[in-house]
Short mmCIF file of C-alpha atoms in Angstrom, two decimals:
data_model
loop_
_atom_site.label_atom_id
_atom_site.label_comp_id
_atom_site.label_asym_id
_atom_site.label_seq_id
_atom_site.Cartn_x
_atom_site.Cartn_y
_atom_site.Cartn_z
CA UNK W 1 -10.62 15.05 -21.57
CA UNK W 2 -7.25 13.60 -22.60
CA UNK W 3 -6.32 10.62 -20.44
CA UNK W 4 -2.94 10.10 -22.08
CA UNK W 5 0.06 10.56 -19.83
CA UNK W 6 2.42 13.50 -20.36
CA UNK W 7 5.83 12.53 -21.71
CA UNK W 8 7.63 12.56 -18.35
CA UNK W 9 5.08 10.24 -16.73
CA UNK W 10 5.05 7.93 -19.75
CA UNK W 11 8.83 7.74 -19.48
CA UNK W 12 8.48 6.84 -15.80
CA UNK W 13 5.91 4.17 -16.67
CA UNK W 14 8.10 2.53 -19.30
CA UNK W 15 11.14 2.66 -17.01
CA UNK W 16 9.32 0.93 -14.15
CA UNK W 17 7.70 -1.52 -16.56
CA UNK W 18 11.14 -2.57 -17.82
CA UNK W 19 12.49 -2.83 -14.26
CA UNK W 20 9.54 -4.98 -13.20
CA UNK W 21 9.99 -7.41 -16.08
CA UNK W 22 13.79 -7.46 -16.25
CA UNK W 23 14.71 -7.32 -12.55
CA UNK W 24 11.69 -8.23 -10.42
CA UNK W 25 10.09 -11.01 -12.47
CA UNK W 26 13.12 -13.33 -12.71
CA UNK W 27 13.86 -13.21 -8.96
CA UNK W 28 10.66 -12.60 -7.03
CA UNK W 29 9.30 -16.16 -7.20
CA UNK W 30 12.18 -17.50 -5.11
CA UNK W 31 11.88 -14.69 -2.56
CA UNK W 32 8.13 -15.29 -2.38
CA UNK W 33 8.26 -19.04 -1.87
CA UNK W 34 11.00 -18.70 0.75
CA UNK W 35 9.17 -15.88 2.56
CA UNK W 36 12.22 -13.62 2.20
CA UNK W 37 12.30 -9.85 2.00
CA UNK W 38 13.83 -8.77 -1.37
CA UNK W 39 16.51 -6.39 -0.11
CA UNK W 40 18.38 -6.40 -3.42
CA UNK W 41 15.28 -5.34 -5.36
CA UNK W 42 14.35 -2.71 -2.77
CA UNK W 43 17.85 -1.22 -2.93
CA UNK W 44 17.56 -0.91 -6.70
CA UNK W 45 14.13 0.75 -6.34
CA UNK W 46 15.76 3.21 -3.96
CA UNK W 47 18.50 4.00 -6.47
CA UNK W 48 15.82 4.61 -9.10
CA UNK W 49 14.21 7.21 -6.82
CA UNK W 50 10.88 5.39 -6.50
CA UNK W 51 10.63 5.91 -2.73
CA UNK W 52 11.05 9.65 -3.25
CA UNK W 53 8.62 10.07 -6.13
CA UNK W 54 5.99 12.34 -4.47
CA UNK W 55 8.36 14.36 -2.28
CA UNK W 56 10.18 17.65 -2.95
CA UNK W 57 13.82 17.61 -3.98
CA UNK W 58 14.78 19.54 -0.84
CA UNK W 59 14.12 16.38 1.18
CA UNK W 60 15.81 14.05 -1.28
CA UNK W 61 12.68 13.36 -3.31
CA UNK W 62 12.00 13.40 -7.04
CA UNK W 63 9.57 16.33 -7.04
CA UNK W 64 6.67 14.28 -8.38
CA UNK W 65 3.18 13.61 -7.01
CA UNK W 66 0.67 10.87 -6.22
CA UNK W 67 -0.03 10.28 -9.90
CA UNK W 68 3.63 9.43 -10.44
CA UNK W 69 3.60 7.13 -7.41
CA UNK W 70 0.46 5.38 -8.64
CA UNK W 71 1.97 4.76 -12.06
CA UNK W 72 5.02 3.14 -10.50
CA UNK W 73 2.87 1.01 -8.20
CA UNK W 74 0.66 -0.17 -11.04
CA UNK W 75 3.61 -1.28 -13.16
CA UNK W 76 5.27 -3.10 -10.25
CA UNK W 77 2.04 -4.86 -9.26
CA UNK W 78 1.57 -6.14 -12.81
CA UNK W 79 4.48 -8.42 -11.96
CA UNK W 80 4.44 -8.73 -8.14
CA UNK W 81 2.43 -7.23 -5.30
CA UNK W 82 4.93 -7.89 -2.49
CA UNK W 83 7.38 -5.46 -4.08
CA UNK W 84 4.59 -3.00 -4.85
CA UNK W 85 3.20 -2.98 -1.30
CA UNK W 86 6.71 -2.46 0.09
CA UNK W 87 6.91 0.73 -1.97
CA UNK W 88 3.32 1.77 -1.22
CA UNK W 89 3.66 1.35 2.53
CA UNK W 90 7.12 2.89 2.59
CA UNK W 91 5.87 6.04 0.87
CA UNK W 92 2.18 6.43 1.77
CA UNK W 93 2.36 5.16 5.33
CA UNK W 94 6.00 5.47 6.34
CA UNK W 95 7.15 8.79 4.90
CA UNK W 96 3.99 10.72 4.02
CA UNK W 97 2.87 11.34 7.64
CA UNK W 98 6.25 12.98 8.33
CA UNK W 99 6.00 15.10 5.22
CA UNK W 100 2.43 16.28 5.96
CA UNK W 101 2.60 16.74 9.71
CA UNK W 102 6.23 16.73 10.78
CA UNK W 103 8.24 19.69 12.02
CA UNK W 104 11.05 20.90 9.80
CA UNK W 105 13.53 19.19 12.10
CA UNK W 106 11.64 15.89 11.86
CA UNK W 107 11.52 16.15 8.08
CA UNK W 108 15.23 16.89 7.79
CA UNK W 109 16.04 14.04 10.17
CA UNK W 110 14.00 11.29 8.53
CA UNK W 111 12.85 12.10 4.99
CA UNK W 112 16.19 12.07 3.11
CA UNK W 113 16.88 8.42 3.96
CA UNK W 114 13.24 7.44 3.49
CA UNK W 115 13.22 9.06 0.04
CA UNK W 116 16.28 7.12 -1.10
CA UNK W 117 15.05 3.79 0.24
CA UNK W 118 18.05 3.51 2.56
CA UNK W 119 15.50 3.41 5.37
CA UNK W 120 11.90 2.25 5.59
CA UNK W 121 9.24 3.73 7.83
CA UNK W 122 6.08 2.03 9.07
CA UNK W 123 2.61 3.11 10.18
CA UNK W 124 1.40 1.65 13.49
CA UNK W 125 -2.38 2.08 13.50
CA UNK W 126 -4.11 -1.32 13.55
CA UNK W 127 -4.52 -3.19 16.84
CA UNK W 128 -6.10 -6.54 17.75
CA UNK W 129 -9.32 -4.72 18.77
CA UNK W 130 -8.98 -1.61 16.61
CA UNK W 131 -9.00 -2.34 12.89
CA UNK W 132 -11.87 -0.73 11.00
CA UNK W 133 -12.70 0.99 14.29
CA UNK W 134 -9.35 2.79 14.50
CA UNK W 135 -10.88 5.13 17.07
CA UNK W 136 -10.89 2.19 19.49
CA UNK W 137 -7.12 2.44 19.97
CA UNK W 138 -5.94 0.93 23.26
CA UNK W 139 -2.23 1.80 23.06
CA UNK W 140 -1.46 4.63 25.48
CA UNK W 141 1.22 7.27 25.81
CA UNK W 142 1.70 9.51 28.84
CA UNK W 143 4.04 12.46 29.08
CA UNK W 144 6.58 12.11 31.88
CA UNK W 145 7.14 15.73 32.87
CA UNK W 146 10.24 14.87 34.86
CA UNK W 147 12.12 13.56 31.81
CA UNK W 148 10.09 15.26 29.04
CA UNK W 149 9.46 11.88 27.43
CA UNK W 150 6.46 9.94 26.14
CA UNK W 151 6.01 6.56 27.81
CA UNK W 152 4.20 4.20 25.44
CA UNK W 153 2.44 0.93 26.27
CA UNK W 154 0.36 -1.27 23.99
CA UNK W 155 0.53 -3.30 20.81
CA UNK W 156 -0.06 -3.07 17.07
CA UNK W 157 -0.70 -5.79 14.50
CA UNK W 158 -0.39 -6.35 10.76
CA UNK W 159 2.21 -3.59 10.38
CA UNK W 160 4.00 -3.55 7.00
CA UNK W 161 7.75 -2.79 6.73
CA UNK W 162 8.07 -2.75 10.53
CA UNK W 163 10.76 -5.39 11.06
CA UNK W 164 13.19 -5.27 8.15
CA UNK W 165 16.92 -4.68 8.58
CA UNK W 166 16.42 -1.20 7.12
CA UNK W 167 13.33 -0.17 9.11
CA UNK W 168 14.20 3.06 10.90
CA UNK W 169 10.99 4.11 12.59
CA UNK W 170 7.35 3.34 13.26
CA UNK W 171 4.85 6.15 13.74
CA UNK W 172 2.28 4.86 16.23
CA UNK W 173 -1.10 6.14 17.28
CA UNK W 174 -1.74 6.20 21.03
CA UNK W 175 -4.27 7.60 23.46
CA UNK W 176 -2.64 10.56 25.20
CA UNK W 177 -5.67 11.82 27.14
CA UNK W 178 -9.46 12.28 27.09
CA UNK W 179 -11.90 15.10 26.57
CA UNK W 180 -15.63 15.61 26.84
CA UNK W 181 -17.54 14.42 23.79
CA UNK W 182 -19.34 17.14 21.82
CA UNK W 183 -22.66 15.28 22.08
CA UNK W 184 -22.51 15.01 25.91
CA UNK W 185 -22.27 11.21 25.66
CA UNK W 186 -19.27 11.11 27.98
CA UNK W 187 -15.59 11.40 27.11
CA UNK W 188 -13.67 10.45 24.01
CA UNK W 189 -10.00 9.55 23.70
CA UNK W 190 -7.42 11.99 22.39
CA UNK W 191 -5.34 10.03 19.92
CA UNK W 192 -1.90 11.33 19.04
CA UNK W 193 0.85 10.15 16.68
CA UNK W 194 4.36 9.56 18.02
CA UNK W 195 7.58 8.61 16.19
CA UNK W 196 9.28 5.54 17.68
CA UNK W 197 12.76 4.80 16.27
CA UNK W 198 13.64 1.15 15.71
CA UNK W 199 15.71 -0.33 18.51
CA UNK W 200 14.19 1.84 21.24
CA UNK W 201 14.26 -0.13 24.54
CA UNK W 202 10.90 -1.78 25.25
CA UNK W 203 9.91 -1.73 21.56
CA UNK W 204 9.60 -5.38 20.50
CA UNK W 205 9.11 -6.58 16.94
CA UNK W 206 7.65 -10.08 16.63
CA UNK W 207 8.61 -12.68 14.03
CA UNK W 208 7.01 -12.27 10.59
CA UNK W 209 3.45 -13.51 10.19
CA UNK W 210 2.75 -16.65 8.19
CA UNK W 211 0.52 -15.16 5.50
CA UNK W 212 -1.64 -16.33 2.63
CA UNK W 213 -0.07 -13.81 0.28
CA UNK W 214 2.39 -10.89 0.04
CA UNK W 215 4.97 -13.43 1.18
CA UNK W 216 7.96 -11.35 0.07
CA UNK W 217 6.83 -8.34 2.08
CA UNK W 218 7.44 -7.72 5.79
CA UNK W 219 4.44 -7.80 8.15
CA UNK W 220 4.77 -7.96 11.95
CA UNK W 221 3.11 -7.56 15.30
CA UNK W 222 4.63 -4.85 17.52
CA UNK W 223 4.55 -4.40 21.29
CA UNK W 224 5.50 -1.44 23.46
CA UNK W 225 6.41 -1.85 27.13
CA UNK W 226 7.29 1.42 28.85
CA UNK W 227 8.87 2.64 25.63
CA UNK W 228 10.37 6.09 26.16
CA UNK W 229 10.91 8.61 23.37
CA UNK W 230 11.50 12.38 23.55
CA UNK W 231 8.47 14.64 23.76
CA UNK W 232 9.72 16.17 20.50
CA UNK W 233 8.81 12.90 18.75
CA UNK W 234 5.15 13.92 18.78
CA UNK W 235 4.03 14.09 15.13
CA UNK W 236 1.69 17.00 14.51
CA UNK W 237 -0.64 18.27 17.22
CA UNK W 238 -1.44 16.31 20.34
CA UNK W 239 -4.93 14.82 20.07
CA UNK W 240 -4.97 15.19 16.26
CA UNK W 241 -3.35 11.87 15.43
CA UNK W 242 -6.60 10.18 14.44
CA UNK W 243 -7.60 13.01 12.09
CA UNK W 244 -4.10 13.10 10.62
CA UNK W 245 -4.13 9.43 9.81
CA UNK W 246 -7.60 9.60 8.28
CA UNK W 247 -6.03 12.00 5.76
CA UNK W 248 -3.14 9.60 5.24
CA UNK W 249 -5.54 6.72 4.65
CA UNK W 250 -7.56 8.75 2.13
CA UNK W 251 -4.41 9.29 0.08
CA UNK W 252 -3.22 5.73 0.62
CA UNK W 253 -6.43 4.36 -0.89
CA UNK W 254 -5.45 5.90 -4.20
CA UNK W 255 -2.11 4.11 -4.02
CA UNK W 256 -3.78 0.80 -3.14
CA UNK W 257 -6.20 1.29 -6.04
CA UNK W 258 -3.27 1.74 -8.40
CA UNK W 259 -1.62 -1.38 -6.99
CA UNK W 260 -4.86 -3.36 -7.37
CA UNK W 261 -5.21 -2.14 -10.95
CA UNK W 262 -1.72 -3.41 -11.66
CA UNK W 263 -2.55 -6.83 -10.25
CA UNK W 264 -5.73 -6.95 -12.33
CA UNK W 265 -3.79 -5.97 -15.47
CA UNK W 266 -1.09 -8.51 -14.67
CA UNK W 267 -3.77 -11.19 -14.63
CA UNK W 268 -4.78 -10.08 -18.12
CA UNK W 269 -1.18 -10.10 -19.33
CA UNK W 270 -0.45 -13.59 -18.06
CA UNK W 271 -3.78 -15.04 -19.19
CA UNK W 272 -3.53 -13.57 -22.68
CA UNK W 273 -0.02 -15.03 -23.09
CA UNK W 274 -1.18 -18.40 -21.82
CA UNK W 275 -4.32 -18.42 -24.00
CA UNK W 276 -2.19 -17.95 -27.13
CA UNK W 277 0.27 -20.71 -26.19
CA UNK W 278 -1.83 -23.39 -24.49
CA UNK W 279 -3.44 -25.83 -26.89
CA UNK W 280 -6.45 -27.99 -26.20
CA UNK W 281 -8.31 -30.15 -28.70
CA UNK W 282 -5.74 -29.21 -31.29
CA UNK W 283 -5.95 -25.40 -31.11
CA UNK W 284 -4.95 -22.55 -28.80
CA UNK W 285 -7.52 -22.08 -26.05
CA UNK W 286 -7.64 -18.39 -26.97
CA UNK W 287 -9.64 -19.35 -30.06
CA UNK W 288 -12.50 -20.46 -27.82
CA UNK W 289 -15.14 -17.78 -27.35
CA UNK W 290 -15.53 -18.63 -23.67
CA UNK W 291 -11.87 -17.70 -23.07
CA UNK W 292 -12.11 -14.63 -25.31
CA UNK W 293 -15.08 -13.31 -23.35
CA UNK W 294 -13.32 -13.88 -20.03
CA UNK W 295 -10.29 -11.94 -21.26
CA UNK W 296 -12.44 -9.15 -22.68
CA UNK W 297 -14.18 -8.73 -19.34
CA UNK W 298 -10.87 -8.81 -17.48
CA UNK W 299 -9.43 -6.09 -19.72
CA UNK W 300 -12.60 -4.00 -19.28
CA UNK W 301 -12.29 -4.17 -15.49
CA UNK W 302 -8.61 -3.23 -15.46
CA UNK W 303 -9.18 -0.33 -17.86
CA UNK W 304 -12.07 1.07 -15.82
CA UNK W 305 -10.10 0.66 -12.59
CA UNK W 306 -7.22 2.63 -14.10
CA UNK W 307 -9.53 5.50 -14.98
CA UNK W 308 -10.91 5.50 -11.43
CA UNK W 309 -7.60 5.71 -9.57
CA UNK W 310 -6.16 8.27 -11.97
CA UNK W 311 -9.25 10.44 -11.52
CA UNK W 312 -8.85 10.34 -7.73
CA UNK W 313 -5.12 11.06 -8.02
CA UNK W 314 -5.76 13.99 -10.36
CA UNK W 315 -8.20 15.51 -7.89
CA UNK W 316 -5.66 15.14 -5.09
CA UNK W 317 -2.87 16.69 -7.15
CA UNK W 318 -5.06 19.66 -8.08
CA UNK W 319 -6.12 20.32 -4.50
CA UNK W 320 -9.73 19.24 -5.00
CA UNK W 321 -11.88 17.06 -2.73
CA UNK W 322 -11.03 13.44 -3.39
CA UNK W 323 -12.29 11.39 -0.42
CA UNK W 324 -15.24 9.87 -2.28
CA UNK W 325 -13.27 9.27 -5.46
CA UNK W 326 -10.46 7.60 -3.50
CA UNK W 327 -12.95 5.29 -1.79
CA UNK W 328 -14.66 4.52 -5.11
CA UNK W 329 -11.34 3.68 -6.73
CA UNK W 330 -10.14 1.55 -3.84
CA UNK W 331 -13.43 -0.34 -3.59
CA UNK W 332 -13.77 -1.04 -7.30
CA UNK W 333 -10.13 -1.84 -8.00
CA UNK W 334 -9.75 -4.23 -5.07
CA UNK W 335 -12.90 -6.15 -5.95
CA UNK W 336 -12.04 -6.46 -9.64
CA UNK W 337 -8.51 -7.54 -8.74
CA UNK W 338 -9.99 -10.49 -6.85
CA UNK W 339 -12.29 -11.26 -9.79
CA UNK W 340 -9.52 -11.06 -12.38
CA UNK W 341 -7.25 -13.24 -10.25
CA UNK W 342 -9.97 -15.86 -9.97
CA UNK W 343 -10.62 -15.79 -13.72
CA UNK W 344 -6.91 -15.92 -14.54
CA UNK W 345 -6.55 -19.02 -12.39
CA UNK W 346 -9.52 -20.59 -14.17
CA UNK W 347 -8.04 -19.86 -17.61
CA UNK W 348 -4.77 -21.49 -16.56
CA UNK W 349 -6.63 -24.57 -15.29
CA UNK W 350 -4.50 -26.88 -13.17
CA UNK W 351 -1.41 -24.82 -13.90
CA UNK W 352 -3.08 -21.84 -12.26
CA UNK W 353 -2.93 -23.75 -8.99
CA UNK W 354 0.84 -24.22 -9.29
CA UNK W 355 3.05 -21.62 -7.61
CA UNK W 356 5.49 -21.58 -10.52
CA UNK W 357 2.89 -19.58 -12.47
CA UNK W 358 2.53 -15.87 -11.58
CA UNK W 359 -1.27 -16.04 -11.54
CA UNK W 360 -1.15 -18.36 -8.52
CA UNK W 361 0.79 -15.65 -6.68
CA UNK W 362 -1.68 -13.01 -7.89
CA UNK W 363 -4.62 -15.10 -6.69
CA UNK W 364 -3.07 -15.37 -3.22
CA UNK W 365 -2.19 -11.67 -3.13
CA UNK W 366 -5.51 -10.27 -4.31
CA UNK W 367 -7.80 -10.90 -1.33
CA UNK W 368 -5.95 -8.62 1.10
CA UNK W 369 -6.73 -5.70 -1.20
CA UNK W 370 -10.38 -5.88 -0.09
CA UNK W 371 -9.24 -5.63 3.54
CA UNK W 372 -6.14 -3.45 3.95
CA UNK W 373 -6.34 0.36 4.25
CA UNK W 374 -10.08 0.13 4.79
CA UNK W 375 -12.27 -2.88 4.06
CA UNK W 376 -14.78 -2.88 1.22
CA UNK W 377 -17.50 -2.36 3.80
CA UNK W 378 -15.74 0.74 5.15
CA UNK W 379 -15.36 2.11 1.61
CA UNK W 380 -19.11 1.76 1.06
CA UNK W 381 -19.73 3.60 4.33
CA UNK W 382 -17.43 6.44 3.25
CA UNK W 383 -19.02 6.70 -0.18
CA UNK W 384 -22.52 6.81 1.30
CA UNK W 385 -21.49 9.54 3.76
CA UNK W 386 -19.96 11.60 0.98
CA UNK W 387 -23.28 11.26 -0.88
CA UNK W 388 -24.99 12.89 2.10
CA UNK W 389 -26.51 9.77 3.64
#
């Protein structure tokens, strides 16, 4: 099996690598420390076509696939995860549900601007009491027959890209009815997905969270009070919203795995550079076997993680089953990202605790990767189920 990238994907990789080092790296530290969204960088990513990578040209996309998206995410995350998660959420969570489940009218209305980065979309799934248990959704939507509108009430939390100046919509999951459970245990909720445009009356976006990491990305709490949108804003089939978003999350785990791999590799890059420059007891610390072994292990983890996410992406692209492989990649890559960030901080010593060094940012950004888009515990559950347990 040849794991080398074809020429067009290698060209994409080198282009994004150069952008990350020449454009993102010099500016992102200031955005991060000031908790500011990097509109200038996002606009440039839009002009490069990164938000349209996995979408057909007919909708303004680049005609690529999830492998192309993952390559871009990995290269961005080698330098900064806030920028990478803005792209990941904008594509995997904001635009992909519309592409997979939207009507042709919905696609034509929203996808062109989402693909160019002129607009960001968000994915409203998580609630205060419905995180890993997404089936416990409390947000409701009822159809008002008199006006042919959905009336939405409830709240969502930890929603990425939901409150920027260029956010155009949030697709929210809501209970739209109930049906008898197949095991006669009572009734179960029918969860549907509904498109809510930004600025809709009753749709309130809270101030940004104060976060440990991802400080240059946008994360908000949302509330819905008698929010009315046309019945035509239903995304996909009524009652199929939960199943639809499980598919979206399966794909998104590949993207998060690529992002985590990039962070892990970025820790190697920064630590290797530092180990060659930093002198202690009269010689570079990279001449010490203890540091060499740390770096060797860090490189091994990043390399293995890359193979894992690319395998999952390849299966997805070729129409094969990929649920287990996506969970494996997400689980492994997120955990080794945390490990590499910890080791990078240790190699840098006291400087690793200073925010002026990228590894401090990477250390703060790594932990959420074991939580977002399915915790490590959920990934282990999924893997076990796919093994037949």
